[in-house]
Coordinates of N, CA and C in Angstrom, one line a residue:
X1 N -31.5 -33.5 155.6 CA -30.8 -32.6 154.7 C -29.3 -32.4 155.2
X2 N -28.5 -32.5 154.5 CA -26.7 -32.3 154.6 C -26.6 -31.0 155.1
X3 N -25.3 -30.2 155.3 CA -25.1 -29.5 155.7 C -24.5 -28.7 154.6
X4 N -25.3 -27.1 153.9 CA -24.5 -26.1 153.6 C -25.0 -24.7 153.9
X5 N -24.1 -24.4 153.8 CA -23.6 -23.2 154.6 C -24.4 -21.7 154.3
X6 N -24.5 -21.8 152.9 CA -25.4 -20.7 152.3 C -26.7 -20.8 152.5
X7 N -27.4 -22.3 153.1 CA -28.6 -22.1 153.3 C -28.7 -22.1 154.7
X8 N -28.0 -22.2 155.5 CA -28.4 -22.9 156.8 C -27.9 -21.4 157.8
X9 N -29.1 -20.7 158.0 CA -28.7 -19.8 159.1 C -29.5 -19.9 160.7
X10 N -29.3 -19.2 161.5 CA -29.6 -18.9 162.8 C -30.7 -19.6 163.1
X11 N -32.0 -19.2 162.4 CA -33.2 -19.3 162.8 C -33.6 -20.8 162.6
X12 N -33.1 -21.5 162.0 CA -33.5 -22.5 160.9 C -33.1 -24.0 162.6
X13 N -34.7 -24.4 162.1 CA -34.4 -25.4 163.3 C -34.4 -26.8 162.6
X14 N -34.3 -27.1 161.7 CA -34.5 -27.9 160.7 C -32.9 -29.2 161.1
X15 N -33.1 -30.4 161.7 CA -31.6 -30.5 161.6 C -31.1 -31.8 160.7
X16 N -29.8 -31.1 160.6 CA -28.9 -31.6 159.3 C -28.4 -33.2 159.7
X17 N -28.1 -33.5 158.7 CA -27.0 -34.7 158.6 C -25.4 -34.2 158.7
X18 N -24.8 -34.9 159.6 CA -23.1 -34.7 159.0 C -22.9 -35.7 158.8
X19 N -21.9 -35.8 157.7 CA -21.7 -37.3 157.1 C -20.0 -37.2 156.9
X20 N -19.4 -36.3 157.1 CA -18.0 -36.4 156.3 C -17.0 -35.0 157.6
X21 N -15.7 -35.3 157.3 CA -15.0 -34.2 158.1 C -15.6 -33.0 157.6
X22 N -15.5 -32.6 156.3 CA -15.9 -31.4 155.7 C -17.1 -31.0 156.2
X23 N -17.9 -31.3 156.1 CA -19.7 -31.6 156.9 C -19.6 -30.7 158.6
X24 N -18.2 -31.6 159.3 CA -18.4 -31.2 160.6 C -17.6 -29.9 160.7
X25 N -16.5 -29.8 160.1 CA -15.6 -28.3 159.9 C -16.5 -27.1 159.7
X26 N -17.2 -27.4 158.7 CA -18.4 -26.4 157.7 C -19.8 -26.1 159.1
X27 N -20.2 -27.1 159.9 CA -20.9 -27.0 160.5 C -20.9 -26.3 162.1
X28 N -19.4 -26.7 163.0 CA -18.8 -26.2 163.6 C -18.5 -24.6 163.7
X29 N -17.6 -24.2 162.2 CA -17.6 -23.0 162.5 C -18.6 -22.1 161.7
X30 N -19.6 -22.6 161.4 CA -21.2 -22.2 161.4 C -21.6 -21.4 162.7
X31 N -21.8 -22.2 163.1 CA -22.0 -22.9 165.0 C -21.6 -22.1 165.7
X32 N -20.2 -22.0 165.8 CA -19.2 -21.5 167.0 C -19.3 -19.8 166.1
X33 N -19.3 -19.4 165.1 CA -19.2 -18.2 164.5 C -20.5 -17.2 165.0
X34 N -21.9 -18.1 165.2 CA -22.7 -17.6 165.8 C -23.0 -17.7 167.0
X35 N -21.9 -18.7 168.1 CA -21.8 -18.3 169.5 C -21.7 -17.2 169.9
X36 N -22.5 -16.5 170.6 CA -22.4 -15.3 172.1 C -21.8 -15.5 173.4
X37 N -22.3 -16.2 173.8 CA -22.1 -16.4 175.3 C -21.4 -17.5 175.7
X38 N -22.1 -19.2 175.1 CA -21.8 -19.9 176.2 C -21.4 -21.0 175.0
X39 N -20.0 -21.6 174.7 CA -20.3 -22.8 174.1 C -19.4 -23.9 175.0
X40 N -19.9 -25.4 174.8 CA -19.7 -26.5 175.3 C -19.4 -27.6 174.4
X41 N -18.1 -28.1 174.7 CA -17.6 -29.0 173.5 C -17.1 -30.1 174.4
X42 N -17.5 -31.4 174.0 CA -17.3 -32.7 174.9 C -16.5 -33.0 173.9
X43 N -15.2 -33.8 174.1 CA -14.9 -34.9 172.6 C -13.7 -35.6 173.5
X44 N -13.5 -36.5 172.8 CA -12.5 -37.7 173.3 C -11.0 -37.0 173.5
X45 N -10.8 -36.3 172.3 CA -9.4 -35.7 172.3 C -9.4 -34.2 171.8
X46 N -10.6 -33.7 171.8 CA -10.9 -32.3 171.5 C -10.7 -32.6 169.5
X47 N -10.7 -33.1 169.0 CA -10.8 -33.5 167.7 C -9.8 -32.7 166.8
X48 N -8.2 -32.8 166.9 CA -7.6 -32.1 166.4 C -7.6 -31.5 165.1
X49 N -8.4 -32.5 164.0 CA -8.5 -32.0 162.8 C -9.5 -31.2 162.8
X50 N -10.5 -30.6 163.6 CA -11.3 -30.0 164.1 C -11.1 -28.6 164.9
X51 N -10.8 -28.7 165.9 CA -10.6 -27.7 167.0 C -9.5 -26.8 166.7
X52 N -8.3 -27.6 166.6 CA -6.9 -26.7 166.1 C -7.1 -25.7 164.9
X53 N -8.0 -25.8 164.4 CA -8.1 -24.2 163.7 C -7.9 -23.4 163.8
X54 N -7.0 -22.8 163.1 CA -6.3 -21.3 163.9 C -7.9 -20.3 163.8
X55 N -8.5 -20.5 162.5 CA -9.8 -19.4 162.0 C -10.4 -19.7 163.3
X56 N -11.0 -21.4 163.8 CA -11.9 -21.6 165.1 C -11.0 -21.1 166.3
X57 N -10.1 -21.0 166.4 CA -9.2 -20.6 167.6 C -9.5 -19.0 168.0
X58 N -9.4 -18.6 167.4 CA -9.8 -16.7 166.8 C -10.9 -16.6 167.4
X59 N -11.8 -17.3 166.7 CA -13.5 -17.4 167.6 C -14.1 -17.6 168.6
X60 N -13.0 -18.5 169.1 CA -12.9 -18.7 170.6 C -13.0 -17.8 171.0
X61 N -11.9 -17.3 171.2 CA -10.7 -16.1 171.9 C -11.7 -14.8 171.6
X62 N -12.6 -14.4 170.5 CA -13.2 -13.6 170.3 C -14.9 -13.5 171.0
X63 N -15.3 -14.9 171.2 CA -16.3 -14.7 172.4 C -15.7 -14.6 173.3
X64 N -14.7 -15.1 174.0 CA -14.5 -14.8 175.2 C -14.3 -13.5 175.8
X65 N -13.2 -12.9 174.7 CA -12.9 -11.3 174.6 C -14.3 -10.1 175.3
X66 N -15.5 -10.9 174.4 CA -16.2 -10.0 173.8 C -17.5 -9.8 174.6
X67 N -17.5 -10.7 175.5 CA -18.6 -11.2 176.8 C -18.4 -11.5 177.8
X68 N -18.3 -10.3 178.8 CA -17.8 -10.7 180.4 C -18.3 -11.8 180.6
X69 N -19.3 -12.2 180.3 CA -20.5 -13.2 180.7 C -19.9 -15.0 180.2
X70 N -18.7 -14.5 179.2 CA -18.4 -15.7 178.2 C -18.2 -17.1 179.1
X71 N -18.3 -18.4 178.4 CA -17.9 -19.4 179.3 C -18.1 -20.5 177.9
X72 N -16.5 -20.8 177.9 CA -16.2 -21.8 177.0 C -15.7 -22.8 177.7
X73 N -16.2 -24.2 177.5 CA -15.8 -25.1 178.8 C -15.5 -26.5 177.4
X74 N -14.3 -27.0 177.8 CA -14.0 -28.2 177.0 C -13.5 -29.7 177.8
X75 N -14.4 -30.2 177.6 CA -14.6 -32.0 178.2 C -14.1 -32.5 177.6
X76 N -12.8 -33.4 178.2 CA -11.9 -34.8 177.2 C -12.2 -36.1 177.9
X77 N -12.3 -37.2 177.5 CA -12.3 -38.3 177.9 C -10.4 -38.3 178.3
X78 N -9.6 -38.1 177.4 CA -8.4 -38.2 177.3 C -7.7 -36.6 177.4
X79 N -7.5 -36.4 178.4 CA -6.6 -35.1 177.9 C -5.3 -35.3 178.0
X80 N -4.5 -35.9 178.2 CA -3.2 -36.4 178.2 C -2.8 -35.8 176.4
X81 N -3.9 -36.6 175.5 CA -3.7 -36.3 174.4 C -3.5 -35.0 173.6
X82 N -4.4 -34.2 174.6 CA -4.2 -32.8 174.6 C -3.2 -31.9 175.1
X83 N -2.8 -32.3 175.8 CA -1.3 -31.8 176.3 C -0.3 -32.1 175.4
X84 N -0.2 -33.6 175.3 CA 0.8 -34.2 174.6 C 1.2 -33.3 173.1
X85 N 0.0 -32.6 172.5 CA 0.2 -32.2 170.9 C 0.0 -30.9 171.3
X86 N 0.0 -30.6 172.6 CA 0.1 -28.8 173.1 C -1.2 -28.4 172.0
X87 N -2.4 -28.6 172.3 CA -3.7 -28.2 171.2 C -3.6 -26.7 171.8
X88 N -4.2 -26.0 170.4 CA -4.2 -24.3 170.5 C -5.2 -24.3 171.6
X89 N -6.5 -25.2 171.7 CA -7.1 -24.3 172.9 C -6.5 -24.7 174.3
X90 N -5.5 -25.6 174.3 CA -4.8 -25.6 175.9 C -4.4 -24.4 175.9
X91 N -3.8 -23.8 175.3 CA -2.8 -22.5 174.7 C -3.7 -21.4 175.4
X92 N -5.2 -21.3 174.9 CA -6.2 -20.1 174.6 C -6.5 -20.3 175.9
X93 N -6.8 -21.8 176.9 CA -7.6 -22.1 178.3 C -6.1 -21.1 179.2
X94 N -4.8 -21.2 179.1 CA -3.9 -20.9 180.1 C -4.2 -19.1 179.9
X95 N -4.5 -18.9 178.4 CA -4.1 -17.4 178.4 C -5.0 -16.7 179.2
X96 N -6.6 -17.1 178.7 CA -7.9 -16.9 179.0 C -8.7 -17.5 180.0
X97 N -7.9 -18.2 181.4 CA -8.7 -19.2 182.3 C -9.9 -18.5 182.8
X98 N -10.2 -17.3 183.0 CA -11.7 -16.9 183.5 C -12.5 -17.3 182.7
X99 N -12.5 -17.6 181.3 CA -13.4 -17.9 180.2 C -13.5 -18.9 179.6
X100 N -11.9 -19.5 179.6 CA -11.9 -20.7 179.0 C -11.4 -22.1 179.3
X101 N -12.2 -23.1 179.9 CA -11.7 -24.5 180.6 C -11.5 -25.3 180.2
X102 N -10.5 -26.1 180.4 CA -10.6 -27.7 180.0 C -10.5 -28.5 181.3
X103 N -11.5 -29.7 181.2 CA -11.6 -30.8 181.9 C -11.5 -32.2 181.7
X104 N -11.0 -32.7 182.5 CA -11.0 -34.1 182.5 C -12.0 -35.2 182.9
X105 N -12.5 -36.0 182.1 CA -13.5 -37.1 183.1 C -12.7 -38.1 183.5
X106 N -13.0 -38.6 184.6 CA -12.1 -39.7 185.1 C -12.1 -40.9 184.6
X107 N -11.1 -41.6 184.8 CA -10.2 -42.7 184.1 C -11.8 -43.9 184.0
X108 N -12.2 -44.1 185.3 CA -13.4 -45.0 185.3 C -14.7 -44.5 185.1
X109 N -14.7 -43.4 184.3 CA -16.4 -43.1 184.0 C -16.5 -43.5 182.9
X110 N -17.7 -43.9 182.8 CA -18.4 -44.3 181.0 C -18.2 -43.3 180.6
X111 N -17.6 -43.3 179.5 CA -17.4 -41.7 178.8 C -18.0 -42.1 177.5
X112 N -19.4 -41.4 177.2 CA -19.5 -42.1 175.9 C -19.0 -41.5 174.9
X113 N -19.0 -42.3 173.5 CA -17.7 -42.3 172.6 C -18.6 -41.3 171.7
X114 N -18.7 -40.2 171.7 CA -19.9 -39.0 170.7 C -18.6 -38.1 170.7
X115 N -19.0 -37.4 170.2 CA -18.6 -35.3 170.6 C -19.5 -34.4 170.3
X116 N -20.1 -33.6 171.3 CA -21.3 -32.9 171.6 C -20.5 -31.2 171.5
X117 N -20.8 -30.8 170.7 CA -20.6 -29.1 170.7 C -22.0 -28.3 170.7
X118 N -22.0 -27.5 171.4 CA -23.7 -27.2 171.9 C -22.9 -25.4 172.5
X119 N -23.5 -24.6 171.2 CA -23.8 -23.1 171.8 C -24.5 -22.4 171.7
X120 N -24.6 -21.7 172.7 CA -25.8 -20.7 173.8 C -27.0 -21.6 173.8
X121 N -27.0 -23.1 174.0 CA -28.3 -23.6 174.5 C -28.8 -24.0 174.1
X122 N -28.7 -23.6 172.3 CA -30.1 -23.8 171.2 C -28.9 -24.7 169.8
X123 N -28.2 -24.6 170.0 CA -27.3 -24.7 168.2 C -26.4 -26.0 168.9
X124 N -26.1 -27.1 168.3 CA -25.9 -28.1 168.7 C -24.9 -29.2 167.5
X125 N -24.0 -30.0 167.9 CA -24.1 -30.8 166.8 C -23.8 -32.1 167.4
X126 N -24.0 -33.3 167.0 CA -24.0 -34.3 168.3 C -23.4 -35.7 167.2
X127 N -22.5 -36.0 167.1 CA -21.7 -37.1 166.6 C -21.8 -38.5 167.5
X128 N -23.1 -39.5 167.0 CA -22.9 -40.2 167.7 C -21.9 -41.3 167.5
X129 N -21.0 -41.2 166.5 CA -19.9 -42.0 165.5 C -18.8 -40.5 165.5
X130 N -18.2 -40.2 166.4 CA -16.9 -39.4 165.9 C -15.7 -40.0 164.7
X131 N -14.9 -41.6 165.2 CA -14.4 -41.7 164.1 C -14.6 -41.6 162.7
X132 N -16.0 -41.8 162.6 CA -16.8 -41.7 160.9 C -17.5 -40.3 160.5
X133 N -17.2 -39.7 161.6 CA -18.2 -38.2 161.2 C -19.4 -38.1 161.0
X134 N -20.0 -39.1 162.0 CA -21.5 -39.2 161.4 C -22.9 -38.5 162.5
X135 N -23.3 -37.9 162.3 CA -24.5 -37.6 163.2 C -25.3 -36.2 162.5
X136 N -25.5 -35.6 163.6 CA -26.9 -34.2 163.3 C -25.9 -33.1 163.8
X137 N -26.8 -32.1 163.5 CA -26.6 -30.7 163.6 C -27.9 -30.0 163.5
X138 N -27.9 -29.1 164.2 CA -29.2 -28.1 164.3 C -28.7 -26.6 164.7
X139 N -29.2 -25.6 164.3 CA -28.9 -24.3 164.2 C -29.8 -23.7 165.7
X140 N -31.4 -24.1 165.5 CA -31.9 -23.9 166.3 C -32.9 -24.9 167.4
X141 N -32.5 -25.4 168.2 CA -33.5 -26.5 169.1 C -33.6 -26.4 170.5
X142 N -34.0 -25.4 170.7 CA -33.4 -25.5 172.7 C -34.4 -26.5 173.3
X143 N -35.2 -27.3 173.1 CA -35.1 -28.6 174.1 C -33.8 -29.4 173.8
X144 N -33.8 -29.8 172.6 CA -32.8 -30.7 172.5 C -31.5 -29.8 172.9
X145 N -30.9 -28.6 173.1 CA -30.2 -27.8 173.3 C -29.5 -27.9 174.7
X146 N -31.1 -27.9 175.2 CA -31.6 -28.4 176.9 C -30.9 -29.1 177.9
X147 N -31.6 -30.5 176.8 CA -31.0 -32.2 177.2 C -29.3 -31.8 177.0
X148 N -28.8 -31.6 175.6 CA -27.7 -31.9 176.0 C -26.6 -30.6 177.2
X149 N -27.2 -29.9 177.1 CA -27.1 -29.1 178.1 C -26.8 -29.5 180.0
X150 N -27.6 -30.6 180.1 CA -27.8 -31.1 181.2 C -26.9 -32.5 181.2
X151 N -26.9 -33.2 180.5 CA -25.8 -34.0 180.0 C -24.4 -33.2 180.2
X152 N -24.1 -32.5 179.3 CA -22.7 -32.1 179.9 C -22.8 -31.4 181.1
X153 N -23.6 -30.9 181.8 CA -22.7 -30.6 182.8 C -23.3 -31.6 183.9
X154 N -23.5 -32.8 183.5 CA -23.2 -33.8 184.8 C -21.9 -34.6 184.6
X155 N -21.7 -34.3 183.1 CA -19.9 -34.8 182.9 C -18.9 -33.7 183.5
X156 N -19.5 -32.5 183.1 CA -18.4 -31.4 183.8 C -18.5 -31.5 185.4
X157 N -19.7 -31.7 186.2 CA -19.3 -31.9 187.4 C -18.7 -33.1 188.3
X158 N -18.4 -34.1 187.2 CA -17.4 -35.5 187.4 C -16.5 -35.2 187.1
X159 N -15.8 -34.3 186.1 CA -14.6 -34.3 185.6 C -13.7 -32.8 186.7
X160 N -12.6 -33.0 186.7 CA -11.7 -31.9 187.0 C -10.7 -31.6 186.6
X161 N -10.2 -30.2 187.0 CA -9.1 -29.6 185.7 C -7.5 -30.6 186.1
X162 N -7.0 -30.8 185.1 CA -5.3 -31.6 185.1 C -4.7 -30.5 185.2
X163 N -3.9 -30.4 186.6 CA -3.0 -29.6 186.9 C -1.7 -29.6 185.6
X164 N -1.9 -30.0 184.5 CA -0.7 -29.8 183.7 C -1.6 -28.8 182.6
X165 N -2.7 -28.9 182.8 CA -3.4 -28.2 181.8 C -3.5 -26.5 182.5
X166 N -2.6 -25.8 183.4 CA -3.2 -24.8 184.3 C -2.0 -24.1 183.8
X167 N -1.6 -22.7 184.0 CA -0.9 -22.0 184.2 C -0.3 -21.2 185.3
X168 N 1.2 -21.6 186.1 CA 1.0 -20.4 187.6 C 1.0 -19.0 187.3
X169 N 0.6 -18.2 187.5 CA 1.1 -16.6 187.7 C 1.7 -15.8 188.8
X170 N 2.6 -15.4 188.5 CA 3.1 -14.7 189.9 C 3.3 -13.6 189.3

């Protein structure tokens, strides 16, 4: 089943097709709107027609605000690219670094070519075609939540933070 928005709430473990940008936009901030605690976003270049949402930006910044406990962690194959177009969550990681990370995987890891957004463990969307917008989404699955759960953080513990991505404070 495709993805919309009036039918698809919390509980529903049922999972969808994305097939289109619109599909992943609509399903994202589904997603991230019903994050609490913990979300995890893998992608090549943080997916600018995606991520740079000022509305998804807000939501960020609003779990993190809102949950000592928060932990928003973002995996690039490329973050160069992320610097380079100054993305709003570089902006949100310097303002917010207790809450909010970005990392790097290194130059020689297989990075595979997906983007995995996965929050609090159970709500997932998994693009195994990013250029084409093609994959699943599920509201509710914590095995599959699990797995990819465990997947990223064996990429987050290869990867480390780009000192251009950091802010000093004095």
């Amino acid at each position: 089943m495709h993805i919309d928005s009036k039918e698809w709430d919390d509980g529903s473990s049922e999972v969808r097709s994305v097939d289109s940008l619109s599909a992943l936009r609509m399903a994202a901030e589904t997603i991230i709107k019903a994050t609490s605690q913990q979300l995890f976003i893998y992608s090549e270049r943080l997916e600018p027609k995606v991520f740079s949402d000022r509305h998804l930006i807000r939501h960020f910044e609003k779990i993190a605000l809102s949950n000592r406990r928060a932990e928003l962690r973002f995996l690039c194959a490329d973050v160069r690219g992320v610097v380079a177009t100054t993305h709003p969550i570089l902006e949100l990681s310097r303002k917010l670094s207790s809450y909010v990370q970005i990392k790097d995987l290194p130059e020689d890891y297989n990075a595979p070519d997906e983007l995995i957004l996965l929050s609090d463990e159970k709500r997932y969307i998994l693009l195994e075609n990013p250029e084409l917008f093609t994959g699943t989404a599920c509201m509710n699955a914590r095995s599959t939540g699990h797995e990819l759960a465990i997947r990223f953080e064996r990429m987050w513990q290869e990867s480390s933070r780009p000192p251009d991505t950091l802010r000093l404070h004095i």
